[in-house]
mmCIF file of N, CA and C in Angstrom:
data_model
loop_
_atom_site.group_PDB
_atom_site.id
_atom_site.type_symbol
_atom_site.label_atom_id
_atom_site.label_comp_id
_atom_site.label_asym_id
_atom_site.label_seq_id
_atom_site.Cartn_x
_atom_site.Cartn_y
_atom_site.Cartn_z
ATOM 1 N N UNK A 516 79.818 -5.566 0.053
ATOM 2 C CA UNK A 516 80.026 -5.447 1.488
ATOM 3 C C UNK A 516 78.680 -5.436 2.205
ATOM 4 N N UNK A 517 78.510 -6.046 3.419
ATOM 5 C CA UNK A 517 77.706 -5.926 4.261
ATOM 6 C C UNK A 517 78.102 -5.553 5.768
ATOM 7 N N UNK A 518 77.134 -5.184 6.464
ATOM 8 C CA UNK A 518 77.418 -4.801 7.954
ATOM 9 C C UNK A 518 76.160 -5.473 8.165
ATOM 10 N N UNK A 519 76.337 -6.004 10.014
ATOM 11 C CA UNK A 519 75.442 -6.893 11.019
ATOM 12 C C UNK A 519 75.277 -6.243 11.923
ATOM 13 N N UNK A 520 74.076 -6.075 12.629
ATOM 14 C CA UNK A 520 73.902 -5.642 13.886
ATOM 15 C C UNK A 520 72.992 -6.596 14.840
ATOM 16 N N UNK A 521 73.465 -6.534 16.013
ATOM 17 C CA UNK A 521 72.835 -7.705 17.063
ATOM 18 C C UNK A 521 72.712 -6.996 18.327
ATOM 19 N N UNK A 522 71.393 -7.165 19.121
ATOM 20 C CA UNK A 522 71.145 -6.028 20.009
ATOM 21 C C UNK A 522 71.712 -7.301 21.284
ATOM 22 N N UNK A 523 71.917 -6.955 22.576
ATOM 23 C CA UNK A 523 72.255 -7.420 23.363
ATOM 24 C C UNK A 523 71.858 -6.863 24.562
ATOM 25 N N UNK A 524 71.356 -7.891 25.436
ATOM 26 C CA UNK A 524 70.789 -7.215 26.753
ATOM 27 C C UNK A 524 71.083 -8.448 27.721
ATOM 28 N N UNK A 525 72.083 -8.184 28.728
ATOM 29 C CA UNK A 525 72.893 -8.792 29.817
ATOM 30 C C UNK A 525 73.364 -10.093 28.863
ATOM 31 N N UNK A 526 74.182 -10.167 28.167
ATOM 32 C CA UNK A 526 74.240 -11.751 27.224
ATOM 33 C C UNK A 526 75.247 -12.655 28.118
ATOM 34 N N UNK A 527 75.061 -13.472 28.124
ATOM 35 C CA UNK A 527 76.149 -14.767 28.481
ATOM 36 C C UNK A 527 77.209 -14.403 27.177
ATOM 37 N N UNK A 528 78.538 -13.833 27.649
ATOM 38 C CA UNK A 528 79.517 -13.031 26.467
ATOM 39 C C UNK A 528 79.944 -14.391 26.094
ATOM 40 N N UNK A 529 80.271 -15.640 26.584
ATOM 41 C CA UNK A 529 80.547 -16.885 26.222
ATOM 42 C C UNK A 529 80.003 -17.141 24.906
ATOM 43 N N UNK A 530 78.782 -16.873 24.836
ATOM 44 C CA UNK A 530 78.118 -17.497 23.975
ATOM 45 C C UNK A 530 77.963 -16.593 22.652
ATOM 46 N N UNK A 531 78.116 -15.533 23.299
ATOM 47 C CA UNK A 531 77.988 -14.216 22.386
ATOM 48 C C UNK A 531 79.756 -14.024 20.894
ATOM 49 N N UNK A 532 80.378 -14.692 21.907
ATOM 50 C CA UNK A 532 81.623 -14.694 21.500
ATOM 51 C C UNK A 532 82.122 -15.867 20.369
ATOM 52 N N UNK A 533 81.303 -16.683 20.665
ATOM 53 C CA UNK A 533 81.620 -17.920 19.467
ATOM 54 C C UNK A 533 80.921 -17.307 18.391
ATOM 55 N N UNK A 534 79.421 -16.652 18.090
ATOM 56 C CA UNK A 534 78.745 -15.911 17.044
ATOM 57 C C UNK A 534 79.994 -14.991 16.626
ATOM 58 N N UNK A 535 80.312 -13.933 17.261
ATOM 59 C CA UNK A 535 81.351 -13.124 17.028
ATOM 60 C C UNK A 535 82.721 -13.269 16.118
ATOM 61 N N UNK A 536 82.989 -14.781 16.796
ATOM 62 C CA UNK A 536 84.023 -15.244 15.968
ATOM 63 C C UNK A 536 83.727 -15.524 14.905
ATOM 64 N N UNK A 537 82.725 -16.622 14.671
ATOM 65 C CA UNK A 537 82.384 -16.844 13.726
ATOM 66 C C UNK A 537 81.772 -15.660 11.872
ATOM 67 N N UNK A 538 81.335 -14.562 12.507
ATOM 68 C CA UNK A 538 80.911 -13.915 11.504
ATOM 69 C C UNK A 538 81.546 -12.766 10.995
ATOM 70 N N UNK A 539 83.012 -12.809 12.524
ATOM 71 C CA UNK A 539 84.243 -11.689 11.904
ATOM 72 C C UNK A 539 85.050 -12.107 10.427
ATOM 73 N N UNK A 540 84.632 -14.088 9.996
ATOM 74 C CA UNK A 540 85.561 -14.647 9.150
ATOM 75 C C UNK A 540 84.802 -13.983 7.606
ATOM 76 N N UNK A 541 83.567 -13.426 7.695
ATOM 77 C CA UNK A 541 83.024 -13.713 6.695
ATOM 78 C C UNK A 541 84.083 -12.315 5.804
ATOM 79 N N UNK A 542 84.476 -12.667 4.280
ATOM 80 C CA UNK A 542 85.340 -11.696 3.858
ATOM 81 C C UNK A 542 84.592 -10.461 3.827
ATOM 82 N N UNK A 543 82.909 -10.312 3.304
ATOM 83 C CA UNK A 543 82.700 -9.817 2.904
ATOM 84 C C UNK A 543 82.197 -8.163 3.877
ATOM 85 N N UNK A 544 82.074 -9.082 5.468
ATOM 86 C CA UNK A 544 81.509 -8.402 6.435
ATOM 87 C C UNK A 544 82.558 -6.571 6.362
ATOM 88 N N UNK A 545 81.744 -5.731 6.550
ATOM 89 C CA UNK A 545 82.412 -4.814 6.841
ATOM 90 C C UNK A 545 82.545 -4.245 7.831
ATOM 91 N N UNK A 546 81.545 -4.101 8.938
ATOM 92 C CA UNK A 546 81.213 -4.295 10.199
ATOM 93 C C UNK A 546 79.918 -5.048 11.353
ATOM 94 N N UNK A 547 80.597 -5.212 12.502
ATOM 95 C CA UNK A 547 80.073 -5.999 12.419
ATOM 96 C C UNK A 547 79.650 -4.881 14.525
ATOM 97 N N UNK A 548 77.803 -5.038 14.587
ATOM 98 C CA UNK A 548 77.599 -3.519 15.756
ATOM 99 C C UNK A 548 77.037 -4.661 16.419
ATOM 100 N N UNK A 549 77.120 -4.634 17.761
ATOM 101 C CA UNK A 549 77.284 -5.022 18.895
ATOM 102 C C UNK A 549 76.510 -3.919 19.687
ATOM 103 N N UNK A 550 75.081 -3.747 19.704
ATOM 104 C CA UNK A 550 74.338 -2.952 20.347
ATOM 105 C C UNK A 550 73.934 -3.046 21.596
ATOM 106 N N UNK A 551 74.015 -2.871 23.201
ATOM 107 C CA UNK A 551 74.600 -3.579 24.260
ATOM 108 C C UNK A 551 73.256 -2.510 24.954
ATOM 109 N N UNK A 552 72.200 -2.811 25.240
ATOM 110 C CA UNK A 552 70.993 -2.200 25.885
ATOM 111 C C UNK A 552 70.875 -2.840 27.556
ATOM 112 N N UNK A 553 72.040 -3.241 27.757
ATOM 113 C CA UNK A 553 71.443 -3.932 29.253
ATOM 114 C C UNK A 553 72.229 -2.682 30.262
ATOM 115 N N UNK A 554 71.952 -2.785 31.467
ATOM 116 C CA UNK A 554 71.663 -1.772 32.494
ATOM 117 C C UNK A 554 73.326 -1.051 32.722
ATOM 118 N N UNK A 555 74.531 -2.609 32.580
ATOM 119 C CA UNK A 555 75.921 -2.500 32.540
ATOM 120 C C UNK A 555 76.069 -2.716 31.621
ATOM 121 N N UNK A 556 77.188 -2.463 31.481
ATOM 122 C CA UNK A 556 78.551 -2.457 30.287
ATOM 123 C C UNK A 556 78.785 -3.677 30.039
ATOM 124 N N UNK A 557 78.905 -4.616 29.227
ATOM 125 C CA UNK A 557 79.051 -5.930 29.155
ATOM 126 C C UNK A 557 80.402 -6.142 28.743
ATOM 127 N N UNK A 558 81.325 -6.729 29.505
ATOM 128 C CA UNK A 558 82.784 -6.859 29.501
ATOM 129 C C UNK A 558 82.930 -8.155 28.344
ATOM 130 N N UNK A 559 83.170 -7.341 27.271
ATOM 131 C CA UNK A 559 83.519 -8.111 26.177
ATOM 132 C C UNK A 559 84.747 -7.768 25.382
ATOM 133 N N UNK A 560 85.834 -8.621 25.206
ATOM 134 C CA UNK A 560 86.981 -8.709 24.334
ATOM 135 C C UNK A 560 86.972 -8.162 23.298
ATOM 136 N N UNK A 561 88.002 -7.331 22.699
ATOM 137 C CA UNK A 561 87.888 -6.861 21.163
ATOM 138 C C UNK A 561 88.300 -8.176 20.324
ATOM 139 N N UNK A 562 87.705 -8.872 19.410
ATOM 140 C CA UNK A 562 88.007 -9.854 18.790
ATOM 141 C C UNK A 562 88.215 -9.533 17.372
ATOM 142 N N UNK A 563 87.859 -8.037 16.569
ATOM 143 C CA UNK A 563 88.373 -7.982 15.240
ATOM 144 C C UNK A 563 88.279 -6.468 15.779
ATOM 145 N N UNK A 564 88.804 -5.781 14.289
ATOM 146 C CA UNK A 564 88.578 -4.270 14.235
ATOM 147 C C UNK A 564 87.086 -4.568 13.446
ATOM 148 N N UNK A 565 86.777 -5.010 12.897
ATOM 149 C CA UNK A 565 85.232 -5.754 12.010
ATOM 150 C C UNK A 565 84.499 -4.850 13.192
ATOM 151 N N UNK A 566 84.623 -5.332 14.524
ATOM 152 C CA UNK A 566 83.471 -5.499 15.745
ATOM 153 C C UNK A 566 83.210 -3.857 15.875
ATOM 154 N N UNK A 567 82.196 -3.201 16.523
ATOM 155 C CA UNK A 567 82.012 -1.720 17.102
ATOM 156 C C UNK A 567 81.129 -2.179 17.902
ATOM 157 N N UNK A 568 81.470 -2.190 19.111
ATOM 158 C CA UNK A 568 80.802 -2.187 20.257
ATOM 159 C C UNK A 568 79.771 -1.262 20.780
ATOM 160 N N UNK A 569 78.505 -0.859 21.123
ATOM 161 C CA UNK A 569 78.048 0.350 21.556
ATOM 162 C C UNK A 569 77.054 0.574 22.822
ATOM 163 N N UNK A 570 77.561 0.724 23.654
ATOM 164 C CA UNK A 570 76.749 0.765 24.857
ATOM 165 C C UNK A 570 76.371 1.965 25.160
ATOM 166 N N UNK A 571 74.445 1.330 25.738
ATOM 167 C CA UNK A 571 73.772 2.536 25.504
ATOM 168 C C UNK A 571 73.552 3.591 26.789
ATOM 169 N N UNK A 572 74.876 3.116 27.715
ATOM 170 C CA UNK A 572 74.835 3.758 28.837
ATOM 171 C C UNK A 572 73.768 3.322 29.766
ATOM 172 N N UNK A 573 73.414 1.901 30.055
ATOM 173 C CA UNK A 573 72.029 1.546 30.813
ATOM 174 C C UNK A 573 70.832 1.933 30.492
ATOM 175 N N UNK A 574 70.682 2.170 28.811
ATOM 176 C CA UNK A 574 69.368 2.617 28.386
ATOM 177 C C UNK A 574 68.539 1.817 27.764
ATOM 178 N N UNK A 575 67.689 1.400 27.786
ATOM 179 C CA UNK A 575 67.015 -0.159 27.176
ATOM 180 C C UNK A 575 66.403 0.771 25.960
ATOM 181 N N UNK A 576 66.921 0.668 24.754
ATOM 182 C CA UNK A 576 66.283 1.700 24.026
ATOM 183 C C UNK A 576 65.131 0.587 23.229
ATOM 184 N N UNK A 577 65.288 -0.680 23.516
ATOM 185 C CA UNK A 577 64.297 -1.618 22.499
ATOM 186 C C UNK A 577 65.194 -1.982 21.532
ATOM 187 N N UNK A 578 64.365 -2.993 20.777
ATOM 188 C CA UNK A 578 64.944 -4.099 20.309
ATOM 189 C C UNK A 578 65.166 -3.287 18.713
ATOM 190 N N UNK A 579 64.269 -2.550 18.035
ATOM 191 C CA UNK A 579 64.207 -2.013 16.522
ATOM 192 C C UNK A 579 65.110 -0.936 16.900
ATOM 193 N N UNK A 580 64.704 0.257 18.005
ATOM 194 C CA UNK A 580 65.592 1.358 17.989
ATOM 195 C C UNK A 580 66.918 0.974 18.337
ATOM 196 N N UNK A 581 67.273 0.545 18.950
ATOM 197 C CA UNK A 581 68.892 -0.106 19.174
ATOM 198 C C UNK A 581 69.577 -0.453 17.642
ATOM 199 N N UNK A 582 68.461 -1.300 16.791
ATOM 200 C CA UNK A 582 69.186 -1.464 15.976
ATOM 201 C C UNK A 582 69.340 -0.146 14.839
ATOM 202 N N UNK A 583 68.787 0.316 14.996
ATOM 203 C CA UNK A 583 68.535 1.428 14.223
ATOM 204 C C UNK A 583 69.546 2.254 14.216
ATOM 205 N N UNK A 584 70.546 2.617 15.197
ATOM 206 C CA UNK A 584 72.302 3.014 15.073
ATOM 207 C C UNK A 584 72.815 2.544 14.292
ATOM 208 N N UNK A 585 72.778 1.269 14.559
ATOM 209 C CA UNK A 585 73.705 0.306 13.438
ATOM 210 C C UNK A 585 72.943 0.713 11.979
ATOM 211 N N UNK A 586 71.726 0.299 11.739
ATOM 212 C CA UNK A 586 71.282 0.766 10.440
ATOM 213 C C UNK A 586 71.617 2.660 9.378
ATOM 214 N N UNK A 587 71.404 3.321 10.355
ATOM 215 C CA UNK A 587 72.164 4.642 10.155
ATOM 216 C C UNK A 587 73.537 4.870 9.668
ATOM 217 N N UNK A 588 74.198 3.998 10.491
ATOM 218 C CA UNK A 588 75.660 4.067 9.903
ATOM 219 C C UNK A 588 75.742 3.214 8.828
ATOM 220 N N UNK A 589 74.994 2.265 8.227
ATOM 221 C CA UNK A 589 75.415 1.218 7.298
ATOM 222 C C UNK A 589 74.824 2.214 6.252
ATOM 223 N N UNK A 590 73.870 2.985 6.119
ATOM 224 C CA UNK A 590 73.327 4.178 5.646
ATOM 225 C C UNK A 590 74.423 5.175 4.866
ATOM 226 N N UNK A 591 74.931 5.855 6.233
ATOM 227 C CA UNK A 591 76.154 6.873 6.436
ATOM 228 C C UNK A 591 77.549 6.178 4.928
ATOM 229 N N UNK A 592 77.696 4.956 5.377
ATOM 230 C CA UNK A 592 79.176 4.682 4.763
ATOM 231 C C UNK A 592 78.532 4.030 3.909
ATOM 232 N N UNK A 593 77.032 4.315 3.133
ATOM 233 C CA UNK A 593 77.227 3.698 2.106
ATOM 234 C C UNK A 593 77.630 1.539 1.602
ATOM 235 N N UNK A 594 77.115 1.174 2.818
ATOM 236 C CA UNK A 594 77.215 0.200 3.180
ATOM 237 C C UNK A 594 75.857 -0.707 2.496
ATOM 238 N N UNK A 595 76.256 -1.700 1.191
ATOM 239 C CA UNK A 595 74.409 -1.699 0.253
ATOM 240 C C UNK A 595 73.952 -3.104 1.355
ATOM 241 N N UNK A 596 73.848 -3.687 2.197
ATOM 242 C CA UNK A 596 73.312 -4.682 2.635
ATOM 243 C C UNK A 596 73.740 -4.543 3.873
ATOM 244 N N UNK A 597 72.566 -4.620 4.897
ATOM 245 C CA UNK A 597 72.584 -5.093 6.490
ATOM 246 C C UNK A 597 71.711 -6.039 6.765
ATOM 247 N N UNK A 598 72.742 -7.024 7.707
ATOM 248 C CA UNK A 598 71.767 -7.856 8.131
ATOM 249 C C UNK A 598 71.285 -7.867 9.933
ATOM 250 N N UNK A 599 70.206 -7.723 10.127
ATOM 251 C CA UNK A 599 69.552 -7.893 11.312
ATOM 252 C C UNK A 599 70.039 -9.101 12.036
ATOM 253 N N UNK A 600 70.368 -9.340 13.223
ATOM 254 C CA UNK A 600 70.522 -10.764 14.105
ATOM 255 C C UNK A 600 70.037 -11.033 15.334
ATOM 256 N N UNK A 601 70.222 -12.237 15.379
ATOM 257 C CA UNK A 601 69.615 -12.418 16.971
ATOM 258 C C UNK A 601 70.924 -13.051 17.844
ATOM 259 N N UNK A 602 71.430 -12.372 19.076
ATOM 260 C CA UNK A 602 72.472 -13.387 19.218
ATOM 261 C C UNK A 602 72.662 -14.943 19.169
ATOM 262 N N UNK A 603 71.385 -15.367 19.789
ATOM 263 C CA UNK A 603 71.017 -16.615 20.072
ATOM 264 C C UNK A 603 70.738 -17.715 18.784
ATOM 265 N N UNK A 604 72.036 -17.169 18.088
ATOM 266 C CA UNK A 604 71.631 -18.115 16.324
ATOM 267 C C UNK A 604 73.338 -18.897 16.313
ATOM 268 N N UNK A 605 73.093 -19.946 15.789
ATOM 269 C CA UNK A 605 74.201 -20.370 14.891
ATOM 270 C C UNK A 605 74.073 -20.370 13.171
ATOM 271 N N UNK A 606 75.544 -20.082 13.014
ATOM 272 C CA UNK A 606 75.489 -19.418 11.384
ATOM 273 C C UNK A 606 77.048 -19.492 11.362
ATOM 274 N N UNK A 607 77.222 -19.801 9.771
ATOM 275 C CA UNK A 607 78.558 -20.141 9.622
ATOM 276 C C UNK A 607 79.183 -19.015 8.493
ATOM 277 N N UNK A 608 79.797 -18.734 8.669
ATOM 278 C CA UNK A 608 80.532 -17.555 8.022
ATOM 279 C C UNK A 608 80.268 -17.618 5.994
ATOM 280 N N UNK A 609 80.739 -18.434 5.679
ATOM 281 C CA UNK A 609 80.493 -19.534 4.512
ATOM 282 C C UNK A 609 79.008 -18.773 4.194
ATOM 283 N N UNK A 610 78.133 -19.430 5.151
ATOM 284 C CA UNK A 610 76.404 -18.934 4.642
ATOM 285 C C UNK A 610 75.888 -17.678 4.560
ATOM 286 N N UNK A 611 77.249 -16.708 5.486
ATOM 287 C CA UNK A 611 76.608 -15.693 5.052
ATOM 288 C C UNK A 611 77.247 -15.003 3.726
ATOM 289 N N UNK A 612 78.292 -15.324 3.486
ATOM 290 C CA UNK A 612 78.675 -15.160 1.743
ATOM 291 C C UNK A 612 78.225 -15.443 0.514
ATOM 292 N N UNK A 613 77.456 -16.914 0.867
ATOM 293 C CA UNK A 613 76.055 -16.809 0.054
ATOM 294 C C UNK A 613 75.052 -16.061 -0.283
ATOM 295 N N UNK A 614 74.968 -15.594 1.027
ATOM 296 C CA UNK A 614 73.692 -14.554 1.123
ATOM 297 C C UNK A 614 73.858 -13.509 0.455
ATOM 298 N N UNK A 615 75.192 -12.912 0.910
ATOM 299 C CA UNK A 615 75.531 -11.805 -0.337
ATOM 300 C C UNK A 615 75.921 -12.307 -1.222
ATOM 301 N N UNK A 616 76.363 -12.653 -1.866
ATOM 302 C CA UNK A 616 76.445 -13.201 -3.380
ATOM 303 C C UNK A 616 74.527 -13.214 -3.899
ATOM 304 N N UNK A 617 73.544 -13.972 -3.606
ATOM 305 C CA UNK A 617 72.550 -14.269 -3.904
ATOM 306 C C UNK A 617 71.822 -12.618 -3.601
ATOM 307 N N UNK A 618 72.280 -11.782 -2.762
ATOM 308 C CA UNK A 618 71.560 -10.152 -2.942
ATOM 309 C C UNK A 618 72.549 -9.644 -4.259
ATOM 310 N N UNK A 619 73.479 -9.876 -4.002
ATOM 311 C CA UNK A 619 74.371 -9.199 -5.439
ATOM 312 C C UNK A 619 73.831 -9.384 -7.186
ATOM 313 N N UNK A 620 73.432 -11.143 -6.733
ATOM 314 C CA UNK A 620 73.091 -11.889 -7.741
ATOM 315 C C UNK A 620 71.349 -11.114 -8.720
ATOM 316 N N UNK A 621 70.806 -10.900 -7.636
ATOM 317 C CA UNK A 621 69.676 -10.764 -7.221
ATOM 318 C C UNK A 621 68.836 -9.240 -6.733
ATOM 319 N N UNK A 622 69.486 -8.434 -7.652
ATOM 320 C CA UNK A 622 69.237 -6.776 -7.661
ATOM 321 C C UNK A 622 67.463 -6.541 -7.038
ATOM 322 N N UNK A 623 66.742 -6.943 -7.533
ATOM 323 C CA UNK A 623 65.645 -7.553 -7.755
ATOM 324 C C UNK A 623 64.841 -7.239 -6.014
ATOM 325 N N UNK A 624 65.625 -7.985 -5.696
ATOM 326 C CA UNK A 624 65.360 -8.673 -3.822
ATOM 327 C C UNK A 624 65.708 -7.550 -3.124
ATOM 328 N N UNK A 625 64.820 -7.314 -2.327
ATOM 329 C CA UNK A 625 64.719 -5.694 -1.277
ATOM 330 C C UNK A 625 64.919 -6.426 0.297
ATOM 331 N N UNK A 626 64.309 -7.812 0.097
ATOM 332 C CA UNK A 626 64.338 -7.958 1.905
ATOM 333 C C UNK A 626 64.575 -9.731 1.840
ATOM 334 N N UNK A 627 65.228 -9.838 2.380
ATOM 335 C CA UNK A 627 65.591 -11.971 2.480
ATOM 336 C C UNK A 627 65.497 -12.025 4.437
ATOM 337 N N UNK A 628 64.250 -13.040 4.784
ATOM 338 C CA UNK A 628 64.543 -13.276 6.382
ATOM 339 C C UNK A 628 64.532 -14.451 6.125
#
């Protein structure tokens, strides 16, 4: 299992939402954090139970500490792989099952960017 976290600050949710879809398919995902640092609440759809949304109440906490919630909890539940994101990526669900498979494969490997 893995969990994703992607920080977000005012996003075009359009665009935010095709990533979303796309990386709720992966089997292996276990969650998937939605770290939301812009001033409002960003009106976004629940598209899996996968997703946890977290808004920081209009607090720009930065780009590492934002993610750093998400990293805590992948911590917490014992969760052996997180991956860092940028919204602004395309990635196909498929590639990221590789990825874990090849950390699974690959005890060895502490960090893949």
């Amino acid at each position: 299992m893995f969990n994703i976290s992607i920080v977000l600050y005012n996003p075009n949710w359009n665009e935010v939402k095709s990533l979303v879809t796309e990386l709720v398919q992966a089997r292996s995902l276990r969650k998937l954090y939605l770290i939301d640092n812009s001033p409002s609440e960003t009106k976004c759809e629940k598209l899996s139970p996968k997703v946890r949304y977290i808004w920081n109440k209009g607090k720009n906490l930065g780009y590492g500490a934002a993610h750093n919630i998400a990293i805590r909890e992948s911590v917490w539940y014992n969760t052996p792989f997180h991956l860092v994101m940028n919204a602004d990526i395309i990635v196909h669900h498929e590639d990221l099952e590789r990825l874990h498979q090849f950390m699974i494969d690959n005890p060895e490997v502490g960090q893949v960017m």
